[in-house]
Amino acid sequence: MRPPRTFLLWSAFVLLFGTAARAQGVPSSTSELRTVEVEVQSTDGGQTLSAEDAWRLGLSPDAGDTALVPPTLTADAPAAWPEGLEGTPGEVELELLVDVDGRVAETKVIRAASEPRLTDAALAAAPGLRFTPATLGGLPVAVRLPFLYRFTPPVQVPATTTRLTGEVRARGTRRPLADAALFVDGAQEPSGTTDAQGRFTVDVTPGAHRLEVRAPGHATTTFEEKLEAGQTLQVVYRLQPREVNPYETVVRDERPRTEVTRISLHEQEIREVPGTQGDPFRVVMLMPGVGSLASGISYPVVRGSQPAATGFFLDGVRIPMLYHLLLGPAVIHPDFIDTVDFHPGAPPVQFGRLLGGAVEGRLSRPREDRLHFTAYADLLNAGGFIEQPFASTGTSVSVAGRISYSALLISLAANTLNNKEAEQVRAGFWDYQARIEQKVGQGRLRLFALGSSDDVGLSSRLEEGSDGGGVTSRFHRIDLRGTHPLAGGEGELGVTLGWDGLGLTGEQTLRTGGNLVRQDVGEYGLNQTSLAARTGWRRVLTDTLEVAVGADVENRRSATTITGTARPPGWKPSDEADPLKRPSAIATFSGAYASVTWRPSDTWVVSPGLRVDAYHLVPGLTFTAVEPRLSVRHTLTDTLTLKGGAGLFHQPPTVLLHLPAIDTASLRYGLQSGAQFDVGAEWKALEGLELSADAYFNPLSRAVEFDLVDVAENRRRRGSLGTDPATTGYAYGLDLMARHPLGNHWFGWVSYSFLQSRRKVRFSRYGDDNRVVETVEGTLPFAFEQAHVFNAALSYKFGNNWTVGTVVHFNTGRPESGQITSQTQRFVKGPDDSVNWVRQDLDRAGRLASFFRVDARIAKSWAYQDFTLDASLDVLNLSAQQEVIAYEYRFEGFEDQAGLEPQRAPLQIPIIVPLFGLKATY
């Protein structure tokens, strides 16, 4: 039985320490200790010592030393009613000795109950009581005090009483609701509450009852039940959430910040950003420091480097091709992604063999409560995700996949518009992911497989001799990963098997047996298999020191396959063996790293690290890279942090995007090398407002960045195979960001980036006759430089489960240098009045026009009995702006009339992607 929460303080005694040698005064630390017990008197001013006892103890009444501050109860210890005992209520009065720590040191029975078992129950429970220590003259003292246990026999529920038991869950998500209160028949006090699993039990009398269920964040709901005498009824009550998937601040076990720059996005920040098709990785395109090839193309240009210089990782596994068809979603189902970390500069040592930034998606932890299922469809693709835990074995299985039906849509649109040429276009993709995760002691073992396929091209017309072709890209990964506590830290071991393929296919319409049939006539394919292993260990040694070490190795075998009449792109009979044209190679990449996180004080974090990589290309070509890295963070105030970092970075030569086999065979040209320097500040100006600024300088001591068009069209001059294609360059700039993290019904950010990226190049100057006059060297803007980029994103969830968001994007144009665009030309009028367009010198090249767009997203959510339904309309480029990707230099008019007028006509692409989608979540 629960005792009263207050106790009586009467004839209490104070226990002090005295000595035989000293009859007066407070004992010294060297005195022989003995117990002195004095009586406390009750006065109008409280509990005090008598003047005689105060004199004995050397205390001064005038100084207030004789006033006793009694203890107060801080932790109750209820005494349970003895099982099987029947009888009347009883009381047990005890005398407790509460020591200087507030614990019960002794228990004495002052007045026993008539039933001995009640006295025994009180004696058993009393040692569990906890008090604040009593104080005398400001010092803790022990006291004796009475304590009363009152026992009331439990109510005996008649056998005919009904029992209502069950669960309270959120409607739609099926999430158990803890601390929900149940009120029976209009009672003012709840008859029961739910536990952490949403379970409850309420005993009521037979008949009809009206139950009102209340839970925070959910609509109060009334249920009516009618039960027979002695019946036990199990129910499940579902409450309507006031908001479906609310924008709430989620408290996460975030990793402490040691990097110079890391932007972490969670929850709706990676799934509900306008213009991103609900894809977590496309959000990176709106981050500071990121430019683009063209609007809608998802591969980021990070701080002026080639897109291939940025690495994409999934829990430490590098992903070769992250996006479908360049414009489509990422190859990973969004429900598999918990967090996206973006490192625009100076990434930590675990990210190796890259020259630019790093994007890492962290897989979501398997949910262990119940079956989860998601299905969705939009105008481009459909997919699903299913996750099933098996509690008895500690196993969780998750499977996801998507397939595109864009080819069907193209065909329907072509028939509707009666456009026969559009029927030739084909584009489609699919992907899959599967995960099995098993608890093994204190660790976990995970098998994760994923794959992707893209196919885009132009089919031949149904006319004899008509040609067509396409590009197919596929990859597969199987990763086995184990984590387990090791030597006081956390250890990880992983093995990954991979296959990548890229094929250029040729197609022709032939007549067979009187019928026109499309047939494949050849393929130029690049294939690569890889086997990789990695290991890592991290441990917190002290409160101020943490270490992390790791190693990885990868073996790649690449080959070129040519069938039928296929030839490598840009092939000519006189070509020498070019590793970029027929890239067959065997290479091994290995690396090891170590880092230390040192906190010499509460305001400093210093993180030095070292990475060493070896690149070996068969036969006998080996490169070694040593990469020291350092980041420092200094907390000036609770809201302001200064930061800085630097490091060396290396990567094999790149060709715009990752291409299987080419990035291995290109090792013949040596490594790219560069450094990154970054300084900045982070300021939490207000609650919900985070500001950051980063200034960076990235010198490139050796850059080998091939132009994809040059490779494809074989523009590289004869004899270039024997020359070093490397150059030098640099990039510098400023990144600014103001962010409101997810919470208070909205999230958003504003970012601005200033960038200057340069490369040292050798280029030709042309005369008015379009012939080379001389060849010179100069440091020119890099092909991917966008000097100014601005992004603003906002999403707000209203109380009626409507969500509205918008994105505003602006960027200045890239150089019109002939790489991934046209080359600037100038108008020349000859002596004979002839007019021509002549190539402009590269140091005088113009730029593409600036571009801005507005994206928008509107969504509505509904919560049904056991599932939620979301409908959304996401529009990329709602503003219908046309981006200039090149210029066409031409003449308008007729020579025999007013003459020809030169025109620099922009080639514009109105990329508008409206996606209406439905998503059901169980």
Tab-separated table of N, CA, C and O in Angstrom, residues 247 272-275 793-796 798 803-807 854-859 873:
chain	number	residue	atom	x	y	z
A	247	TYR	N	6.203	18.511	-39.242
A	247	TYR	CA	7.561	19.054	-39.299
A	247	TYR	C	8.020	19.314	-37.866
A	247	TYR	O	7.911	20.416	-37.342
A	272	GLU	N	11.068	16.341	-49.198
A	272	GLU	CA	9.972	17.234	-49.560
A	272	GLU	C	10.472	18.595	-50.035
A	272	GLU	O	9.826	19.615	-49.825
A	273	VAL	N	11.627	18.601	-50.685
A	273	VAL	CA	12.159	19.849	-51.239
A	273	VAL	C	11.620	20.005	-52.660
A	273	VAL	O	11.750	19.087	-53.485
A	274	PRO	N	11.009	21.116	-52.990
A	274	PRO	CA	10.440	21.301	-54.334
A	274	PRO	C	11.481	21.127	-55.428
A	274	PRO	O	12.649	21.521	-55.295
A	275	GLY	N	11.058	20.498	-56.532
A	275	GLY	CA	11.915	20.334	-57.696
A	275	GLY	C	12.874	19.163	-57.629
A	275	GLY	O	13.631	18.937	-58.572
A	793	ALA	N	15.215	27.862	-50.550
A	793	ALA	CA	14.251	26.770	-50.444
A	793	ALA	C	13.398	26.970	-49.212
A	793	ALA	O	13.896	27.356	-48.142
A	794	LEU	N	12.110	26.699	-49.348
A	794	LEU	CA	11.176	26.857	-48.231
A	794	LEU	C	10.064	25.828	-48.373
A	794	LEU	O	9.525	25.622	-49.471
A	795	SER	N	9.716	25.183	-47.250
A	795	SER	CA	8.582	24.267	-47.228
A	795	SER	C	7.848	24.451	-45.904
A	795	SER	O	8.476	24.454	-44.842
A	796	TYR	N	6.529	24.599	-45.969
A	796	TYR	CA	5.708	24.848	-44.777
A	796	TYR	C	4.542	23.877	-44.758
A	796	TYR	O	3.853	23.687	-45.762
A	798	PHE	N	0.940	23.168	-43.172
A	798	PHE	CA	-0.180	23.795	-42.491
A	798	PHE	C	-0.901	22.779	-41.612
A	798	PHE	O	-0.730	21.566	-41.751
A	803	THR	N	0.858	20.839	-47.470
A	803	THR	CA	2.246	21.286	-47.474
A	803	THR	C	2.502	22.065	-48.757
A	803	THR	O	2.167	21.598	-49.850
A	804	VAL	N	3.104	23.235	-48.617
A	804	VAL	CA	3.404	24.088	-49.765
A	804	VAL	C	4.874	24.491	-49.676
A	804	VAL	O	5.363	24.854	-48.601
A	805	GLY	N	5.567	24.400	-50.791
A	805	GLY	CA	6.984	24.773	-50.805
A	805	GLY	C	7.397	25.361	-52.133
A	805	GLY	O	6.722	25.177	-53.157
A	806	THR	N	8.518	26.065	-52.116
A	806	THR	CA	9.043	26.644	-53.344
A	806	THR	C	10.569	26.712	-53.260
A	806	THR	O	11.146	26.737	-52.171
A	807	VAL	N	11.189	26.733	-54.429
A	807	VAL	CA	12.629	26.892	-54.563
A	807	VAL	C	12.881	27.946	-55.631
A	807	VAL	O	12.245	27.934	-56.696
A	854	VAL	N	12.028	28.873	-60.937
A	854	VAL	CA	11.243	28.727	-59.721
A	854	VAL	C	10.609	27.342	-59.737
A	854	VAL	O	9.931	26.984	-60.705
A	855	ASP	N	10.858	26.567	-58.698
A	855	ASP	CA	10.228	25.257	-58.534
A	855	ASP	C	9.130	25.370	-57.485
A	855	ASP	O	9.147	26.259	-56.632
A	856	ALA	N	8.190	24.450	-57.518
A	856	ALA	CA	7.087	24.486	-56.552
A	856	ALA	C	6.632	23.078	-56.232
A	856	ALA	O	6.753	22.161	-57.066
A	857	ARG	N	6.121	22.930	-55.034
A	857	ARG	CA	5.577	21.637	-54.605
A	857	ARG	C	4.380	21.881	-53.689
A	857	ARG	O	4.434	22.722	-52.790
A	858	ILE	N	3.323	21.145	-53.933
A	858	ILE	CA	2.146	21.187	-53.066
A	858	ILE	C	1.730	19.746	-52.796
A	858	ILE	O	1.757	18.906	-53.703
A	859	ALA	N	1.402	19.469	-51.549
A	859	ALA	CA	1.092	18.091	-51.168
A	859	ALA	C	-0.021	18.085	-50.128
A	859	ALA	O	-0.204	19.044	-49.370
A	873	LEU	N	2.191	17.309	-56.037
A	873	LEU	CA	2.502	17.839	-57.361
A	873	LEU	C	3.810	18.602	-57.226
A	873	LEU	O	3.878	19.621	-56.531
